[in-house]
Coordinates of C-alpha atoms and ligand atoms in Angstrom, one line a residue:
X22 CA 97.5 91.4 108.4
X23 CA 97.5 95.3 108.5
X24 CA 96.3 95.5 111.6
X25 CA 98.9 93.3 113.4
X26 CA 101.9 95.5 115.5
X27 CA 104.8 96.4 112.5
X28 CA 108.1 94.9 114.1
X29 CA 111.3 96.7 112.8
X30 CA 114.7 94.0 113.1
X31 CA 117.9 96.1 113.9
X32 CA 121.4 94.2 113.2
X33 CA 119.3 91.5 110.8
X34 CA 122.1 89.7 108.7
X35 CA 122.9 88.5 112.8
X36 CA 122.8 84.9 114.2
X37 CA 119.7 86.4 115.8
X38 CA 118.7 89.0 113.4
X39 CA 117.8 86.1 111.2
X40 CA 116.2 84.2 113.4
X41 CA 113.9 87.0 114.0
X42 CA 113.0 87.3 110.4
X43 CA 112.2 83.9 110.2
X44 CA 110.4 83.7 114.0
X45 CA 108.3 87.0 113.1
X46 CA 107.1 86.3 109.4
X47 CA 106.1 82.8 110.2
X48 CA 104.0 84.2 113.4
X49 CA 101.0 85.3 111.7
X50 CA 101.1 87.4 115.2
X51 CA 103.0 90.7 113.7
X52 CA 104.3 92.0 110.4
X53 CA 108.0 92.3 109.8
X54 CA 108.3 96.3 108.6
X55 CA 112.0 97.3 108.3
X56 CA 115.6 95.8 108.4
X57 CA 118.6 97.9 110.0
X58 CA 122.3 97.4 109.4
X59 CA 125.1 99.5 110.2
X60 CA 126.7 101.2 106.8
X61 CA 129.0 99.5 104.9
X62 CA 127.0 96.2 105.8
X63 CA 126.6 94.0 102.6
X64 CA 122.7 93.2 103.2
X65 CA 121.9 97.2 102.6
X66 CA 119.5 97.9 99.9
X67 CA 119.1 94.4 99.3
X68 CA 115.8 91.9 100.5
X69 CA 116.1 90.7 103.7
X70 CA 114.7 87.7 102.9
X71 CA 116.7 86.8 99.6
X72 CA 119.6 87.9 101.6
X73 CA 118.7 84.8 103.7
X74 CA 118.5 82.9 100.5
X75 CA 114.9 82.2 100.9
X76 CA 112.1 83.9 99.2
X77 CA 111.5 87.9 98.9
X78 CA 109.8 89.3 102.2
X79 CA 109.2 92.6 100.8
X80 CA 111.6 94.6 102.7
X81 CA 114.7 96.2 102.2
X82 CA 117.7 96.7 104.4
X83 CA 118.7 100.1 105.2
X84 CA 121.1 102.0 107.4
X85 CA 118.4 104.6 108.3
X86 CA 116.8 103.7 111.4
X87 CA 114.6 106.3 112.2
X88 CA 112.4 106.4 109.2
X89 CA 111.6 102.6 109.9
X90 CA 111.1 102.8 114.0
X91 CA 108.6 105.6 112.7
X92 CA 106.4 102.7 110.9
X93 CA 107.0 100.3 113.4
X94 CA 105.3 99.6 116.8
X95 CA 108.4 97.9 118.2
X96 CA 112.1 97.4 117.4
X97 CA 113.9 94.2 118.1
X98 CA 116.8 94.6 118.3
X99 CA 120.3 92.2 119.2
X100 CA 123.4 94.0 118.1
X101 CA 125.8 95.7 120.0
X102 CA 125.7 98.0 123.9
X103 CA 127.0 100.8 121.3
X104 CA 124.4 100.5 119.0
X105 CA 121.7 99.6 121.3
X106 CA 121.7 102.6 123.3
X107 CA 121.4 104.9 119.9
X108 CA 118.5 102.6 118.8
X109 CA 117.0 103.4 122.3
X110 CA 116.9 106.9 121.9
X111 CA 115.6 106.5 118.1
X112 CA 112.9 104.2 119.1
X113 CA 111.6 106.4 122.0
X114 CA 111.6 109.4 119.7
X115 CA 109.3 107.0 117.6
X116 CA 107.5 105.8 120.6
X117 CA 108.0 102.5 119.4
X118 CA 108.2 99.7 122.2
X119 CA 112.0 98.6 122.1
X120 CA 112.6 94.8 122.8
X121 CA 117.2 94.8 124.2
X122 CA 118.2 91.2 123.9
X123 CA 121.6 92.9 123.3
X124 CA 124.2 91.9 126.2
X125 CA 127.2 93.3 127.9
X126 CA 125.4 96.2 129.1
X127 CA 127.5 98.2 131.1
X128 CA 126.4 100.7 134.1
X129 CA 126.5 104.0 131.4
X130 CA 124.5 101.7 128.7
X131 CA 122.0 101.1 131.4
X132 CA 121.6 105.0 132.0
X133 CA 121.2 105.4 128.2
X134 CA 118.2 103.2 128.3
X135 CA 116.5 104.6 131.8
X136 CA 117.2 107.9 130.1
X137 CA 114.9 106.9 127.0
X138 CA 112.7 104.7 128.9
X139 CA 110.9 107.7 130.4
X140 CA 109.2 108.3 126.9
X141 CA 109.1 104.5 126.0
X142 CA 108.5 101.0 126.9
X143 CA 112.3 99.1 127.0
X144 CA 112.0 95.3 127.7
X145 CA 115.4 94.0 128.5
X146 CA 116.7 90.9 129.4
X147 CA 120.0 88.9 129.4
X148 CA 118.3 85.7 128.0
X149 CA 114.0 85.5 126.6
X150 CA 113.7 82.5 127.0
X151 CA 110.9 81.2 128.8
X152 CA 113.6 78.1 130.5
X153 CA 116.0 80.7 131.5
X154 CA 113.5 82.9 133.0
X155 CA 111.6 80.0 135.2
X156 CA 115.6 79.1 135.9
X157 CA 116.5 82.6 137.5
X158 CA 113.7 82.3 139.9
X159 CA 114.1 78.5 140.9
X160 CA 118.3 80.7 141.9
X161 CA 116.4 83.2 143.6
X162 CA 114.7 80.8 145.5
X163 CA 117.3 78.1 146.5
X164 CA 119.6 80.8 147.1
X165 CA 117.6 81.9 149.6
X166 CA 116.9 78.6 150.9
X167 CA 120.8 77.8 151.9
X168 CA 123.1 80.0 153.9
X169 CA 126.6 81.2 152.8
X170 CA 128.0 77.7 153.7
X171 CA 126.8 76.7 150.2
X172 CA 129.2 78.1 147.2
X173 CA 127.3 79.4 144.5
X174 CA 128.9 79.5 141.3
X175 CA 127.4 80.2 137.5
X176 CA 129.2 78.0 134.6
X177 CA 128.5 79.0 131.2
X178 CA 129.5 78.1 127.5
X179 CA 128.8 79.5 124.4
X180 CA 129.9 79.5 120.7
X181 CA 133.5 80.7 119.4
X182 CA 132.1 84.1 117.9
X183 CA 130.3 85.3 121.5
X184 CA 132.5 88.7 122.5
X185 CA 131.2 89.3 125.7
X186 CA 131.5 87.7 129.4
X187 CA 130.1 86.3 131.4
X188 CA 127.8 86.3 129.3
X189 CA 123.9 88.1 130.3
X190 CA 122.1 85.0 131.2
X191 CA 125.0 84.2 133.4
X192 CA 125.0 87.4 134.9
X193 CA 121.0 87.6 135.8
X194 CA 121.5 83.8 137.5
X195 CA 124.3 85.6 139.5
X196 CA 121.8 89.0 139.9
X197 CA 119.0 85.8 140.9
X198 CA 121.1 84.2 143.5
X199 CA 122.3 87.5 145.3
X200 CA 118.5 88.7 145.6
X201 CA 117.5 85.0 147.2
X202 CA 120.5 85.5 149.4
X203 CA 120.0 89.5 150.2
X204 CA 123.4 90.5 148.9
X205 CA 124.6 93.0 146.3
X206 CA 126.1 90.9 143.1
X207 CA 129.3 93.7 142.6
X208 CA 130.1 93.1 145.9
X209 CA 130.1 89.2 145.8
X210 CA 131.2 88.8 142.0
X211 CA 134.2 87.1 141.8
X212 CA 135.0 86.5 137.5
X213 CA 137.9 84.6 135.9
X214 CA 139.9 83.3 138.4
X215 CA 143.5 82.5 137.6
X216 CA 147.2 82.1 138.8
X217 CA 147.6 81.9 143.1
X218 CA 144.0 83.1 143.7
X219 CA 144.1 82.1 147.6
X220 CA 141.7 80.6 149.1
X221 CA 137.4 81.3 147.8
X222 CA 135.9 83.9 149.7
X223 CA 133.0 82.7 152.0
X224 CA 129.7 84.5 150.5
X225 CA 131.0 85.0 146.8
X226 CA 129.3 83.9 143.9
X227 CA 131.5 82.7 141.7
X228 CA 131.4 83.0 137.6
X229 CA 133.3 81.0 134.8
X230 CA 132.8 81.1 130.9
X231 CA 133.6 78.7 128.2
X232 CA 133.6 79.2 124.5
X233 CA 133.8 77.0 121.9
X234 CA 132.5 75.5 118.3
X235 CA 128.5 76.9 117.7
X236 CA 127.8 76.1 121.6
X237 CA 124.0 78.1 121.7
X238 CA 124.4 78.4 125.3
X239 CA 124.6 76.1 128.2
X240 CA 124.2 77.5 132.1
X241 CA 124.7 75.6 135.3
X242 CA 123.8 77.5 138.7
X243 CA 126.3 75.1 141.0
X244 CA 125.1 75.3 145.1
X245 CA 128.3 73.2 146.8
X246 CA 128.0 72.4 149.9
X247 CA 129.9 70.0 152.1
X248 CA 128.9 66.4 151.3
X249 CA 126.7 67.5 148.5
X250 CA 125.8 69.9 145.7
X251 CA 122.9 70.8 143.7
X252 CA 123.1 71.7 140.0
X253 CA 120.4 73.8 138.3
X254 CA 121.0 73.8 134.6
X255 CA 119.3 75.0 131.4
X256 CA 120.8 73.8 127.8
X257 CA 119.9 76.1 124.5
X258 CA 119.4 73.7 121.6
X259 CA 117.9 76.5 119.0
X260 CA 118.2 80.1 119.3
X261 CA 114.8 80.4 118.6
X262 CA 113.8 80.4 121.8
X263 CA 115.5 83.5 122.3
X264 CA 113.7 85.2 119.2
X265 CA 109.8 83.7 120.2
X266 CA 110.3 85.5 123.7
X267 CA 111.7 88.8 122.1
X268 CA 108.3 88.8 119.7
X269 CA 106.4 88.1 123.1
X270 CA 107.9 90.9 124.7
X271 CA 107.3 92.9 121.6
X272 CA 103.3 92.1 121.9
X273 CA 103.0 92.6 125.5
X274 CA 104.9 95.4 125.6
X275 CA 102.0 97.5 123.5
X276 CA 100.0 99.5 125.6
X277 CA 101.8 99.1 128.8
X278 CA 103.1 102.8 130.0
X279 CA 106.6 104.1 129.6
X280 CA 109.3 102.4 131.4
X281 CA 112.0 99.7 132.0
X282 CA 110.3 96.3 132.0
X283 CA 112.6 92.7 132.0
X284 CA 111.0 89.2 130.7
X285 CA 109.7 88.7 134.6
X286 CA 107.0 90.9 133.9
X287 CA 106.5 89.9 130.6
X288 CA 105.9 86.0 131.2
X289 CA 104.6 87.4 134.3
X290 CA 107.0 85.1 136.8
Ligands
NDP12 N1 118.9 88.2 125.4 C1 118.9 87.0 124.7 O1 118.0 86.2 124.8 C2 120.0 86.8 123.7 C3 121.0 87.8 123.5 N2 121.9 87.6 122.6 C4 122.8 88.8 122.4 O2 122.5 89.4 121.2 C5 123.6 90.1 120.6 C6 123.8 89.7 119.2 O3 124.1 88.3 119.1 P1 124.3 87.6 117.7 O4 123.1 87.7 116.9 O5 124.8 86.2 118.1 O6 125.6 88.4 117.2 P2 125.9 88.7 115.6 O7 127.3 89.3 115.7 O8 125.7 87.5 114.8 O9 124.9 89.8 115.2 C7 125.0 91.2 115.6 C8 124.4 92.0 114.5 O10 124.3 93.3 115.0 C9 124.9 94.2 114.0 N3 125.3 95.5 114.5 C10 126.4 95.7 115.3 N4 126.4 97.1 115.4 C11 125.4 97.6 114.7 C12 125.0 98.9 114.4 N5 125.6 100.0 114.9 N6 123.8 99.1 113.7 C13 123.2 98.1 113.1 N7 123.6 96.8 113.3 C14 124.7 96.6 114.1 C15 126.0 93.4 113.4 O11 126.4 93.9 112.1 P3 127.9 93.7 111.6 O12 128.0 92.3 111.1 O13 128.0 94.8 110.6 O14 128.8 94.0 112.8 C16 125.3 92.0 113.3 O15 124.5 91.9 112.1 C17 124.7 89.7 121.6 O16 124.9 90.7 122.5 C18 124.3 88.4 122.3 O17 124.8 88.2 123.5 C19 122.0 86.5 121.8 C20 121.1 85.5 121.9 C21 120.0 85.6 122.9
LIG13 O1 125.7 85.5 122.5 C1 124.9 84.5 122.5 O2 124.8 83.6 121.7 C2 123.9 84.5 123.7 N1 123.9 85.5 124.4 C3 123.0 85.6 125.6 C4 123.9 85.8 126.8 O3 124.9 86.5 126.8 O4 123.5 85.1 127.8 C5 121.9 84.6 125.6 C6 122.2 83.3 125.1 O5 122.9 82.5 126.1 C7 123.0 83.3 123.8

């Protein structure tokens, strides 16, 4: 048990932050070795695992994050663009692999994380799950399959509390379908439509988000053409899936050299 990679959980009393307390001790594959909350968080300095009202796991919450990257060999970590790219920069200083299931990234968030990727692995993806991931390249491929005379749009719903959209997954099916097709995605995005939008743009790829109720996340990648349309779709039942791929990515990610890696490389698709 010693031997196996320490995993530090950052934003723990989360939906997901939970679900990787329960994915990683259960493993057997990696030892669960610190809890981080922000300050003023009601978990700190209690046991993350009577804090889930289950059993004592031995670890405490804390609101010191550097301390605990420095025991770990990788942070997981599913909180906030804000928080991410600080634990980015912590988790490099630790050279500890850092596993970003964190969405709504933004173009000066993703700077944050090249700039600490130069001393560290980063795995980031919008979605780690294996469905999602096979999903993105069956867009790639179709997209670039069919010519602009086929409408590609990306429907997604998720649960009331989600704060961000479209959400990530949504947005690397998008990123998927304007590789296959050979076109830039902020030049064909085209989010929220509403009011006297005119007519849709030949070429644009399309994207529309419900919320609603505890929704883990549904996607549909719609190609309509004329006289027929084809529907790629992928339903979340569990979010578990998203916390077994983040401890695979946590795994692979020891050894390999400093850098940005997504979940392509790690299930190797
Ligand atoms: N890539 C993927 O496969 C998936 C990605 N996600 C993404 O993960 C993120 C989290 O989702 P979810 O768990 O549902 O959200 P929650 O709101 O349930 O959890 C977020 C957690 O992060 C904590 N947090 C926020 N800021 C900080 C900080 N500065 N320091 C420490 N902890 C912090 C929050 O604490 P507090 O309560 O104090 O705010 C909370 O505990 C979202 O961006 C979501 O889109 C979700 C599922 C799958
Ligand atoms: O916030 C969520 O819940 C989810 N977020 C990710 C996203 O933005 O795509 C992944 C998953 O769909 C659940």
């Amino acid at each position: 048990m010693e031997n196996l990679p320490g995993i530090v959980v950052t934003g723990a009393s989360g939906r997901m932050g939970q679900m990787l307390v329960k994915t990683i001790t259960a493993s057997g594959k990696a030892r669960l070795v610190g809890c981080v909350e922000r300050a003023g968080n009601p978990w700190l300095g209690r046991d993350v695992g009577e804090a889930m009202g289950g059993a004592a796991l031995g670890v405490t919450v804390t609101d010191d994050p550097l301390p605990a990257f420095a025991r770990a060999q990788a942070v997981i970590d599913f909180t906030a663009p804000a928080a991410t790219v600080e634990f980015a920069a912590l988790a490099a200083q630790a050279r500890a692999v850092h596993v970003v299931g964190t969405t709504g990234l933004e173009p000066a968030h993703h700077a944050r994380l090249d700039a600490a990727a130069r001393h560290a692995v980063i795995i980031q993806a919008g979605n780690m799950s294996l469905g999602v991931n096979l999903l993105a390249r069956m867009t790639q491929k179709v997209a670039a399959a069919l010519d602009a005379d086929w409408d590609i749009e990306v429907i997604e719903a998720h649960h009331r509390m989600k704060v961000d959209a479209p959400s990530g997954t949504a947005l690397m099916l998008g990123q998927a379908a304007a590789e296959g097709r050979g076109v830039a995605l902020e030049a064909a995005k085209v989010s929220g439509r509403d009011g006297i939008t005119g007519a849709r743009e030949r070429g644009s790829i399309g994207f529309s988000a419900v919320r609603g109720g505890d929704i883990v996340g549904e996607h549909d990648v719609l190609f309509a053409g004329e006289g027929e349309r084809i529907i790629l779709r992928h339903v979340a039942t569990d979010r578990t899936i998203f916390a077994r791929g983040a401890l695979r990515a946590a795994l692979w990610g020891q050894g390999q050299k400093p850098g940005r890696y997504d979940m392509m490389d790690v299930l190797g698709l």
